Coordinates of C-alpha atoms and ligand atoms in Angstrom, one line a residue:
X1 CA -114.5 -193.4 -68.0
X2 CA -114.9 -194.0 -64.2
X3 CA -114.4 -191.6 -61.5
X4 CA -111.4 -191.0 -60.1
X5 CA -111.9 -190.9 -56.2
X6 CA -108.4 -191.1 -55.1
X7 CA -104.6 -190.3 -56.0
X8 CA -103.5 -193.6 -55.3
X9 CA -106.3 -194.8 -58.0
X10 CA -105.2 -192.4 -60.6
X11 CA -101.5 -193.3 -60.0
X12 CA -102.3 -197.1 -60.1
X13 CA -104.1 -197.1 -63.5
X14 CA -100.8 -194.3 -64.9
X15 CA -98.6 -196.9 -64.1
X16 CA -100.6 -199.9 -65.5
X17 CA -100.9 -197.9 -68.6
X18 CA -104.6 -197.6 -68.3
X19 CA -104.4 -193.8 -68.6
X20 CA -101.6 -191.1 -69.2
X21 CA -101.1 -187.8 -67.9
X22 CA -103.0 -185.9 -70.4
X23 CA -105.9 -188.4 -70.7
X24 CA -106.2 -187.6 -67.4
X25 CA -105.9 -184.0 -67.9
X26 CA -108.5 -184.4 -70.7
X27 CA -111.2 -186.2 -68.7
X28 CA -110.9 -183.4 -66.3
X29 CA -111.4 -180.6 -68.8
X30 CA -114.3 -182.8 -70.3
X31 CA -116.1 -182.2 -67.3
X32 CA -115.1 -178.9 -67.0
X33 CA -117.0 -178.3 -70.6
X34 CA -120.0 -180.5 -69.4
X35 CA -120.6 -178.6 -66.1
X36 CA -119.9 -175.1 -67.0
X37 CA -123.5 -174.1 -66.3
X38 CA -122.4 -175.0 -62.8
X39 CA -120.2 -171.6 -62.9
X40 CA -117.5 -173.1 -60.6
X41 CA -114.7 -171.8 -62.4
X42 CA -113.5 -168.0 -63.6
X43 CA -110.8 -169.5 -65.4
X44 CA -109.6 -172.7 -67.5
X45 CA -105.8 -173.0 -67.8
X46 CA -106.4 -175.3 -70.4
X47 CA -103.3 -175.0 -72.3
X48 CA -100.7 -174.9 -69.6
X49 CA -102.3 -178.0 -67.5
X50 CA -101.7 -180.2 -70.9
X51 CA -98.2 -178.5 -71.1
X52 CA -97.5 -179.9 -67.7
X53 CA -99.5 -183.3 -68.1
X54 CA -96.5 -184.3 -71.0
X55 CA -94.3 -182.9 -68.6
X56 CA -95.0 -184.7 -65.6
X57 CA -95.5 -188.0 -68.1
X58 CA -92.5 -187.5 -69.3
X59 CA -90.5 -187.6 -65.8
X60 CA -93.0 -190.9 -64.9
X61 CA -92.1 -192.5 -68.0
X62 CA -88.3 -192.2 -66.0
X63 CA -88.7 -192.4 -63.2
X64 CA -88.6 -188.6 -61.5
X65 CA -92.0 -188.0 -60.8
X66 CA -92.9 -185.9 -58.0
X67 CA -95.0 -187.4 -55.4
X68 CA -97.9 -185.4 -56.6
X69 CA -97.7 -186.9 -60.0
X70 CA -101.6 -187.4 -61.2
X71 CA -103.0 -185.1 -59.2
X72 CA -105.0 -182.3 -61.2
X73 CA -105.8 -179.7 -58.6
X74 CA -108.2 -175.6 -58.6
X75 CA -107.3 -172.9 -56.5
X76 CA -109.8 -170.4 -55.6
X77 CA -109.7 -167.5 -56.6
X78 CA -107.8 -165.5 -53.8
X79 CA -104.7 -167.1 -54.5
X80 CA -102.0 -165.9 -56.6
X81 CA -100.5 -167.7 -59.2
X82 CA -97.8 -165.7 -61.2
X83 CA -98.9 -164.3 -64.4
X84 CA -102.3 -165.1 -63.6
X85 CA -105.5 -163.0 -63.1
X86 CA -106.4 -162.8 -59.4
X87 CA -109.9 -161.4 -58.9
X88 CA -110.9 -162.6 -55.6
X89 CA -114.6 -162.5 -57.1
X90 CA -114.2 -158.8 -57.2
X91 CA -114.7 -155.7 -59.6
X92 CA -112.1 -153.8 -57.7
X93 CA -109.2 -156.2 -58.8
X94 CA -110.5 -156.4 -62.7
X95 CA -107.3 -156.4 -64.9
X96 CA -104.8 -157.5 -61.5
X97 CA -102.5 -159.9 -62.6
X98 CA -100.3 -162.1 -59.7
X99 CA -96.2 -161.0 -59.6
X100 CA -95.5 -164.3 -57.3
X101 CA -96.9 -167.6 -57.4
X102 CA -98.8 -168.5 -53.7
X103 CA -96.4 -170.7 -51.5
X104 CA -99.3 -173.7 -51.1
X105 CA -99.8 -173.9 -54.4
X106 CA -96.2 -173.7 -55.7
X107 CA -95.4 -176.5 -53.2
X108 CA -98.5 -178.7 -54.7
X109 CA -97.1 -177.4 -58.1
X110 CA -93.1 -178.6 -57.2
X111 CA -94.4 -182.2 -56.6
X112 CA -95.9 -182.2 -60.1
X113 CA -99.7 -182.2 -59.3
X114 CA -101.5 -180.3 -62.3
X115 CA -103.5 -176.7 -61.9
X116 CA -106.2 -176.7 -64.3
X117 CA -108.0 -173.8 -63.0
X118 CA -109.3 -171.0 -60.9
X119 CA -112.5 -171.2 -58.8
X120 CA -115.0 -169.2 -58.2
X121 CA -115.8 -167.6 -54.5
X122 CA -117.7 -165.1 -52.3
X123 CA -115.9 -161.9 -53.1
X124 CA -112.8 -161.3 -51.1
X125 CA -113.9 -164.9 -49.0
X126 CA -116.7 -163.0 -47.6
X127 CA -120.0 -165.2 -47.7
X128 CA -121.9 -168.5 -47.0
X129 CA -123.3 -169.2 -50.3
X130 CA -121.4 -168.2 -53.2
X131 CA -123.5 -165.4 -54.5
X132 CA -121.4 -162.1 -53.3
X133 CA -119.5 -163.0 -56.3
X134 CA -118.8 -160.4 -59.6
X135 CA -119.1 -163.9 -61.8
X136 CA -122.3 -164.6 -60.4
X137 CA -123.2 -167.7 -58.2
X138 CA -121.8 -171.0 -58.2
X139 CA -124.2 -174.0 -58.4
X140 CA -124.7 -177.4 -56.4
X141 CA -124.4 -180.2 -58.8
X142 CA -126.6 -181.9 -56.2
X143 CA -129.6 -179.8 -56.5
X144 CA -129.3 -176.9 -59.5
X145 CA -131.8 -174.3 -57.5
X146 CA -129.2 -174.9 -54.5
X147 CA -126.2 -172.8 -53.7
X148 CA -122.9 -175.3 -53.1
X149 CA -121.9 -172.8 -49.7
X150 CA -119.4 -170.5 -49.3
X151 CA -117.3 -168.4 -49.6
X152 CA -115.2 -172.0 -51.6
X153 CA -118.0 -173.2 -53.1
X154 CA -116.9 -172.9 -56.5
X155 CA -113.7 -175.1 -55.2
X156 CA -116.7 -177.3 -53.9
X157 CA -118.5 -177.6 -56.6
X158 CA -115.3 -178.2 -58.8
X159 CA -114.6 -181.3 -56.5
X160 CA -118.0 -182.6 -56.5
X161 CA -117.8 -182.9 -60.0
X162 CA -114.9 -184.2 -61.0
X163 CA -113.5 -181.3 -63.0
X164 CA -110.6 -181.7 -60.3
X165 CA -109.2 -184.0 -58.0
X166 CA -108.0 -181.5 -55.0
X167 CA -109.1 -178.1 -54.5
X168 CA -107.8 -175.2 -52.4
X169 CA -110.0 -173.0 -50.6
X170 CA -109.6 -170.9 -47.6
X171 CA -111.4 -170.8 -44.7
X172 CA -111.5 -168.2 -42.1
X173 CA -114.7 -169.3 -40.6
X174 CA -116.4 -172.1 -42.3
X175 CA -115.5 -171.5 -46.2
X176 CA -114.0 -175.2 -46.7
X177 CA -115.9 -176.6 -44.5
X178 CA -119.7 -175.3 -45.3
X179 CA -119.5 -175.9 -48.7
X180 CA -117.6 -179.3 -48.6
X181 CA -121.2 -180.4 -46.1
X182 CA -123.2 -178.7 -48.9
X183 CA -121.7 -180.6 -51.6
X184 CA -121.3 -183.8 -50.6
X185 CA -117.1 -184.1 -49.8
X186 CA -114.8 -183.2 -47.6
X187 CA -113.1 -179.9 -46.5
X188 CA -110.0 -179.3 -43.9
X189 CA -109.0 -176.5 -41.9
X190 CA -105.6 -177.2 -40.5
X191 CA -104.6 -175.3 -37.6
X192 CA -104.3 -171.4 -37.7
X193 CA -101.0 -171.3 -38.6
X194 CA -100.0 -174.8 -40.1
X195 CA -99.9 -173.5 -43.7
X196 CA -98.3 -170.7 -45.3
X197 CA -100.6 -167.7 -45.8
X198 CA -98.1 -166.2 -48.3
X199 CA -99.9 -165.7 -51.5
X200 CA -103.7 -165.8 -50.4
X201 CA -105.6 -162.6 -50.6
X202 CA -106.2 -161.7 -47.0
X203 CA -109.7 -161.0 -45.6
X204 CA -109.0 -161.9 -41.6
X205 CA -105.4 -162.2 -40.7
X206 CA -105.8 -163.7 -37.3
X207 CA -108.3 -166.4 -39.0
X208 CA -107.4 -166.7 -42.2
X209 CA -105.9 -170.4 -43.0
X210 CA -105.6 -172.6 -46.4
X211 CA -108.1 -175.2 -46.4
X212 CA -108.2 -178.6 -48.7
X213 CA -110.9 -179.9 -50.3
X214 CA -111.3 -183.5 -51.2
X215 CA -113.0 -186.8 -52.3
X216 CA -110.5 -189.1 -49.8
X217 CA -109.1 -188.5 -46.6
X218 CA -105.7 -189.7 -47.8
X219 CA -105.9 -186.9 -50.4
X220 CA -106.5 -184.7 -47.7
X221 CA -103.8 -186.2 -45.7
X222 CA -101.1 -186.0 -48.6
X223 CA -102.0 -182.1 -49.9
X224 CA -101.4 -181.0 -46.4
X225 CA -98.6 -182.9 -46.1
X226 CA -97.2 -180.9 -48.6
X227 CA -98.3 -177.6 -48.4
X228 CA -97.5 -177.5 -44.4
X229 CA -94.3 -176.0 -42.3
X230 CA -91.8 -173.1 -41.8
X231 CA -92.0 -170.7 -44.7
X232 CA -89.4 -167.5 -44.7
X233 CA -92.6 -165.4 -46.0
X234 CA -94.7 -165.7 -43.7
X235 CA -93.9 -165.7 -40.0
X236 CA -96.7 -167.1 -38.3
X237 CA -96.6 -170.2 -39.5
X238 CA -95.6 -172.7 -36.9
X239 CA -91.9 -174.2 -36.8
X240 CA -93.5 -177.5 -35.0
X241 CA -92.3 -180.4 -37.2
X242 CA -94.9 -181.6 -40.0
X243 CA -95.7 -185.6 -39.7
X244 CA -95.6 -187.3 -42.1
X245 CA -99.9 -187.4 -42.2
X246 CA -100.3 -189.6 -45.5
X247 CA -98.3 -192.5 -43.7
X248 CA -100.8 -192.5 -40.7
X249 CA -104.4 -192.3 -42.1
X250 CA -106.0 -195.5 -39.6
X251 CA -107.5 -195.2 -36.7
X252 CA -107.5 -198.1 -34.1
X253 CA -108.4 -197.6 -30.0
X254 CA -111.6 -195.7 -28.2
X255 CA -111.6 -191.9 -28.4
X256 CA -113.4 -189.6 -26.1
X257 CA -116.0 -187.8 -28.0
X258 CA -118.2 -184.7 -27.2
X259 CA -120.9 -183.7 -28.0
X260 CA -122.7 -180.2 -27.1
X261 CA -126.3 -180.3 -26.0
X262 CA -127.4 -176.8 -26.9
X263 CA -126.2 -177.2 -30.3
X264 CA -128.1 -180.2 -31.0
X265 CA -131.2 -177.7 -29.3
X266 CA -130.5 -175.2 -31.3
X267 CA -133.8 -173.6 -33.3
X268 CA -131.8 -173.4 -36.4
X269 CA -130.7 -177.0 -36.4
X270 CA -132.8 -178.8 -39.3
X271 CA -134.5 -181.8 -38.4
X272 CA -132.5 -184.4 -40.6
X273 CA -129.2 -182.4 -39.9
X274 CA -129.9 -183.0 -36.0
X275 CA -131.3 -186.7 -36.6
X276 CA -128.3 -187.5 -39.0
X277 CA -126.0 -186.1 -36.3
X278 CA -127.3 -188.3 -33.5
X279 CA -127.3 -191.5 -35.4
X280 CA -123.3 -190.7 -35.7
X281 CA -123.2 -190.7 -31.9
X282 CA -125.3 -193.7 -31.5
X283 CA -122.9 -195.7 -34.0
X284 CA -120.0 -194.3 -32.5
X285 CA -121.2 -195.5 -29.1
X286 CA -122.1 -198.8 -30.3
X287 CA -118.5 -198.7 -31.6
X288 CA -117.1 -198.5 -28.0
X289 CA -116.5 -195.0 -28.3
X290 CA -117.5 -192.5 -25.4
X291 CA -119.5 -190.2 -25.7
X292 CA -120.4 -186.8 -23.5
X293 CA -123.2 -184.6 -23.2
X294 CA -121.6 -181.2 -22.3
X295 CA -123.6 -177.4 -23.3
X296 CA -121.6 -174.8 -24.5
X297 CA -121.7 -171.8 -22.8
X298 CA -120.5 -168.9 -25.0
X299 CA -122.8 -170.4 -28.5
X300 CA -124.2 -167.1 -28.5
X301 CA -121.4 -165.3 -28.7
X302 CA -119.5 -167.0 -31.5
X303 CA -121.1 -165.7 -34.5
X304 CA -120.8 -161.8 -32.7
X305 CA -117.4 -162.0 -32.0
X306 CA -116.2 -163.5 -34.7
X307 CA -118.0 -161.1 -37.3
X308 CA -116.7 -158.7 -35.2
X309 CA -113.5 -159.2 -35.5
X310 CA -113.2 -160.5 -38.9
X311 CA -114.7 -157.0 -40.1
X312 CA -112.2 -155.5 -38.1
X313 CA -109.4 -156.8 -39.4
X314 CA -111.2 -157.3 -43.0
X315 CA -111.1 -153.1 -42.7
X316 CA -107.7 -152.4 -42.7
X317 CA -106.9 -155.4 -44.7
X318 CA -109.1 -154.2 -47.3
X319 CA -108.0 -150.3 -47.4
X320 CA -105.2 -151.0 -49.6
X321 CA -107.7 -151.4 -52.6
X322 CA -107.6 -147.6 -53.2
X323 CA -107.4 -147.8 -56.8
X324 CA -103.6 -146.5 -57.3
X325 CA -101.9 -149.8 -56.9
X326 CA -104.2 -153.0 -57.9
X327 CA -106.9 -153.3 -60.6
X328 CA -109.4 -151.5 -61.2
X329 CA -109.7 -147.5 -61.2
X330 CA -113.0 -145.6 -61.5
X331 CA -113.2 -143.3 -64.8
X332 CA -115.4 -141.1 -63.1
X333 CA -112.7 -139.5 -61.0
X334 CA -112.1 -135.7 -61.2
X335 CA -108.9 -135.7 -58.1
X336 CA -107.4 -137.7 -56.1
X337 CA -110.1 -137.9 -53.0
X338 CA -112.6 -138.8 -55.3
X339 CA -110.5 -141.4 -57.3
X340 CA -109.9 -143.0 -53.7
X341 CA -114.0 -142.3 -53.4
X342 CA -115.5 -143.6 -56.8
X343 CA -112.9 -146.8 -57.0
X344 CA -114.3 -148.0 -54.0
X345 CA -118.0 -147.4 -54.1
X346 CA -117.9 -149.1 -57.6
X347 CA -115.2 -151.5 -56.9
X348 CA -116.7 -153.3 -53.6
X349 CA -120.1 -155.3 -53.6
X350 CA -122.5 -154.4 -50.8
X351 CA -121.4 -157.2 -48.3
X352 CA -117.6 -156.5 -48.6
X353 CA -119.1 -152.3 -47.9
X354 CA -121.2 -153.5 -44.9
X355 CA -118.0 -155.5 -43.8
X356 CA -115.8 -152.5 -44.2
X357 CA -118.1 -150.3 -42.8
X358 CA -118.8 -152.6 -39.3
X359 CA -115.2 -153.0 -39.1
X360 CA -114.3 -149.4 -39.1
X361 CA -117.3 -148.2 -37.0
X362 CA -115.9 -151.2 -33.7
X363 CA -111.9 -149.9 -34.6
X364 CA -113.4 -146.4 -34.6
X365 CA -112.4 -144.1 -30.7
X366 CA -115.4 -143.8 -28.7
X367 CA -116.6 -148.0 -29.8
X368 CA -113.0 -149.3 -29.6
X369 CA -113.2 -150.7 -26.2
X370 CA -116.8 -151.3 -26.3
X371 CA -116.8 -153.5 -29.5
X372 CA -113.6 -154.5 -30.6
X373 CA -111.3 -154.9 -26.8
X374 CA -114.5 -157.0 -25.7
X375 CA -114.5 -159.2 -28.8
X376 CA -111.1 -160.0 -28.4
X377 CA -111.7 -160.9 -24.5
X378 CA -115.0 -162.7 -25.4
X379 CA -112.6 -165.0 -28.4
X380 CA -110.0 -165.4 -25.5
X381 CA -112.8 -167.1 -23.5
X382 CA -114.2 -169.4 -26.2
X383 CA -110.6 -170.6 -26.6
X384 CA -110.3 -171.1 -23.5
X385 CA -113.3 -173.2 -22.7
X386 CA -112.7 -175.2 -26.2
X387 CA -108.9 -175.5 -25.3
X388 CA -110.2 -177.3 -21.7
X389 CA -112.3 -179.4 -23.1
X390 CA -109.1 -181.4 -24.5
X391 CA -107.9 -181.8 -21.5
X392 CA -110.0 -185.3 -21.1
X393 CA -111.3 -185.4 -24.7
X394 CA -110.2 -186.3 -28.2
X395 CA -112.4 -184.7 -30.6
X396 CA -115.6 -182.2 -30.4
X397 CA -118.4 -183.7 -33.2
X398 CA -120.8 -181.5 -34.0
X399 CA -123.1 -180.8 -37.2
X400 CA -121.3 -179.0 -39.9
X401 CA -123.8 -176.3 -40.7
X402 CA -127.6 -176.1 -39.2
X403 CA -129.0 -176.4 -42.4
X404 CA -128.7 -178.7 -46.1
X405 CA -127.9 -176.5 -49.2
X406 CA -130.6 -174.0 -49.6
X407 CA -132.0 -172.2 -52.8
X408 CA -130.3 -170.0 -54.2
X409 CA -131.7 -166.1 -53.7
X410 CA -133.4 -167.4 -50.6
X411 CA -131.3 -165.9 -48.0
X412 CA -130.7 -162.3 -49.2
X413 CA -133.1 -160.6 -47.3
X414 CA -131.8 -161.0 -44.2
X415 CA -128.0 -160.7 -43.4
X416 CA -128.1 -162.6 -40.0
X417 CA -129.9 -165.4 -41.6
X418 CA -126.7 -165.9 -43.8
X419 CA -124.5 -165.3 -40.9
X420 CA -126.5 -168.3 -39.1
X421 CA -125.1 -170.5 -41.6
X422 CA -122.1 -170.4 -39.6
X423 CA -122.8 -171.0 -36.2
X424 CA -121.5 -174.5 -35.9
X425 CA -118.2 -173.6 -38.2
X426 CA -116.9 -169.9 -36.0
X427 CA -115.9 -171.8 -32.7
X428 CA -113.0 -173.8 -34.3
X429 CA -111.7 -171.1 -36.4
X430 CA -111.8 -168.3 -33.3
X431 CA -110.0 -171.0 -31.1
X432 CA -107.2 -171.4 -34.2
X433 CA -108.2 -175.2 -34.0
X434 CA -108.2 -177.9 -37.1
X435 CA -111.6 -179.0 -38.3
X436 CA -112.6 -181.3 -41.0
X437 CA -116.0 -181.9 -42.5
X438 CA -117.2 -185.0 -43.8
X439 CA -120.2 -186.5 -45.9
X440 CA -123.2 -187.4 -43.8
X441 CA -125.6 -188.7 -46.3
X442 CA -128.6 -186.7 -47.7
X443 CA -131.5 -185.5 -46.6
X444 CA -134.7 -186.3 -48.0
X445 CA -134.2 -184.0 -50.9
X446 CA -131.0 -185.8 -52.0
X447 CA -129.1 -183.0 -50.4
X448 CA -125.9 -183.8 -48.8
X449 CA -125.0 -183.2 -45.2
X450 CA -122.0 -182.8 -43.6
X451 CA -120.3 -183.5 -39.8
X452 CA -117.7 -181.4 -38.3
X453 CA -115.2 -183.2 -36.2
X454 CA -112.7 -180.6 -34.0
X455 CA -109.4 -181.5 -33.1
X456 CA -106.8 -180.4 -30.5
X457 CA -104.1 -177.8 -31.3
X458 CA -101.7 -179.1 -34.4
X459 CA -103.4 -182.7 -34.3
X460 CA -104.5 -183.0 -37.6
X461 CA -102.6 -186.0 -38.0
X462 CA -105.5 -187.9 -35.3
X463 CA -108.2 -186.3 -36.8
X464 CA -107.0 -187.4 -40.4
X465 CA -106.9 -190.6 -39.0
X466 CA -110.6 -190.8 -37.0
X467 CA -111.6 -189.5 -40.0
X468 CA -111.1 -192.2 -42.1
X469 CA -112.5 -194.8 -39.5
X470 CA -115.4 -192.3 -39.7
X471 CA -115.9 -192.6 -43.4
X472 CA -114.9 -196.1 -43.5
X473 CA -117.1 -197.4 -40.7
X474 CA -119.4 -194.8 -38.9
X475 CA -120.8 -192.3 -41.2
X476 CA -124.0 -192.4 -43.6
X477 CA -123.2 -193.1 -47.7
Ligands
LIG501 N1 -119.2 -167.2 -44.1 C1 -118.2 -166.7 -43.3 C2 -118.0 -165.2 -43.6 O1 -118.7 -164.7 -44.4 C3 -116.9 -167.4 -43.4 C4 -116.1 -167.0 -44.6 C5 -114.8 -167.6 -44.7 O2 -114.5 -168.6 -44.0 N2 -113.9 -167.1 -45.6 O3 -117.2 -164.6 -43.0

């Protein structure tokens, strides 16, 4: 069978007859079989993603399909899913089971698309490449010593190969959008606050947003779509009006592009990242498109600001594991201090420690002021300058990630090396701004890399739309 790039595909060959709903749920669980090696997913829900295929057959056969209808969709796994195990790639949830179904993915679910299964992830969403995870790494289908990114890369990977049309990762400073440049497709952070956060697994509050991953920009366009706007659960989500993004996927005109000088200086960028990036600006200028040259002055504080105020918040989000509500309990416990003690110490892996530990040492009186107030002034001045830049520009381009995929084990050593990975990924997510990343090519190895475009506040529906020009007309194959 051929491979299903596209909704509107799938929903053309249901309607010609060339496939059903479960033939299509089939082929999906085929590759699920062929690529388990790949380690992308925790959990199959074989049984009740056939259920549903005769279902949602059923209601195409007369005519009240949902507009979902032939979409087979993952979720990682921080989101719940009533009834469902919810591990966040964890020890210390072991046994947790969801009471509520997340509001993203019962929206996706409402319009018939089909879950099929749970992905693995960096545990609690913490991570670059996968490998903080109790199920053990995830692996690039592109290159089987690589990891596919992180903390989504299981969602990546799940994408990449077929074993799912749409998945749903989260990113709070790169997760969609590192491991969709790793792997080859393409992954969307909407603006902070665009989707409901009810039902993910929170790591940083003020950063955490639902993120798509896809093979199409219309795909893209039509799971936000749906997923977007008001929800009475969670507050912050914005009461501007949703478009209507999957009627508006074409770009015509000039847009104003920038790009950033010091970034494509940067000692981390790799060669053919950096080379592959500046061919996209010379085919965007030969396109008529305007390009400028500006540095950005706080690059060396992103990464510091944002890891310290993602452990921040990550600490007090996190203290609620404590082993008397949610899975797992240590056996070792003699009272209640120590229950509190052992459950943690075994429950957490070392980064989500270090993360807990760094975030209660800058909350902590005496560093307060010194770490956390200034990290919150130093965020308010990268917004600002990436807010100003919008003022006479349409979109920021930049590379994705410094680097291609790289091997797995390679980067445990040496926690800032990791942290590195997400240089070109923090700015957007500390300025609450939507971000997409989208295929590149390869480099040399036949690994794929990826370029981030940055839009203005709430204007994903533009930067769906340059996107697909991009795909279509500017970027590598
Ligand atoms: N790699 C970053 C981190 O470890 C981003 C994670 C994310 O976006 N969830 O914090």
């Amino acid at each position: 069978m051929s491979t299903y790039d596209s909704l509107s595909r799938i929903q053309s060959d249901i309607d010609s007859g060339a496939i059903d709903c479960v033939g299509l749920v089939n082929y999906y669980l085929s590759n699920i079989h062929k690529y388990k090696h790949l380690n992308a997913l925790t959990a199959v829900y074989e049984r009740d993603a056939l259920a549903k295929a005769k279902k949602v057959q059923a209601k195409i056969d007369n005519g009240t399909a949902g507009r979902l209808a032939g979409m087979v969709f993952t979720i990682k796994d921080v989101y719940c899913h009533t009834g469902h195990a919810l591990q966040c790639g964890s020890k210390i949830l072991e046994g947790f089971e969801s009471q509520f179904t997340a509001t993203c993915v019962q929206r996706l679910l409402d319009e018939d698309a089909i879950l099929i299964g749970r992905n693995n992830c960096d545990e609690f969403a913490m991570g670059s490449s996968n490998e903080n995870s109790i199920f053990g790494p995830a692996i690039n289908a592109a290159g089987e010593n690589k990891v596919p990114g992180g903390s989504s890369g299981g969602s990546a990977v799940a994408v990449q190969s077929n074993m799912c049309l749409v998945s749903i990762g989260s990113d709070t400073g790169g997760s969609v959008r590192q491991p969709a440049a790793y792997c080859g497709i393409i992954g969307l952070k909407p603006n902070y606050g665009r989707i409901s956060r009810h039902g993910l697994s929170a790591y940083a509050s003020s950063f955490d947003s639902v993120g798509i991953l896809a093979r199409s920009v219309e795909d893209t366009a039509i799971t936000l779509e749906i997923m977007a706007g008001p929800d009475e659960y969670d507050t912050t989500v914005s009461q501007t009006k949703v478009p209507v993004y999957s009627n508006h996927v074409s770009w015509e005109g000039k847009a104003k592009v920038v790009c950033f000088d010091n970034i494509l200086k940067h000692e981390g960028l790799h060669e053919e990242v950096r080379s592959a990036t500046e061919q996209t600006y010379k085919s965007l200028q030969e396109q008529g498109h305007s390009l400028d040259h500006l540095g950005f002055e706080y690059l060396d504080y992103v990464l510091p600001t944002y890891y310290i105020l993602t452990t921040a918040e990550a600490s007090t989000n996190l203290s609620r594991y404590d082993g008397v509500r949610f899975g797992y309990r240590s056996e070792n416990a003699h009272d209640l201090e120590s229950m509190y003690k052992k459950t943690r110490s075994e429950g957490f892996g070392i980064e989500v420690k270090k993360r807990i530990l760094l975030g209660t040492y800058v909350l902590s009186e005496g560093f307060y002021d010194a770490y956390f107030t200034k990290a919150q002034k130093v965020r308010r001045l990268i917004k600002e300058e990436t807010h100003s830049i919008f003022e006479n520009h349409d979109f920021i381009i930049l590379p994705t990630a410094p680097t291609t995929a790289f091997e797995l084990n390679s980067h445990n050593r040496d926690p800032l090396e990791m942290y590195l990975e997400d240089i070109f990924t923090v700015q957007a997510s500390l300025a609450g701004l939507p971000a997409i990343s989208l295929p590149n090519g390869t480099d040399k190895n036949g690994m794929p890399i990826g370029i981030q475009v940055i839009a203005n506040t709430f204007e994903e529906e533009k930067l769906l739309s340059f996107s697909k020009y991009l795909v279509d007309q500017v970027l590598a194959k």
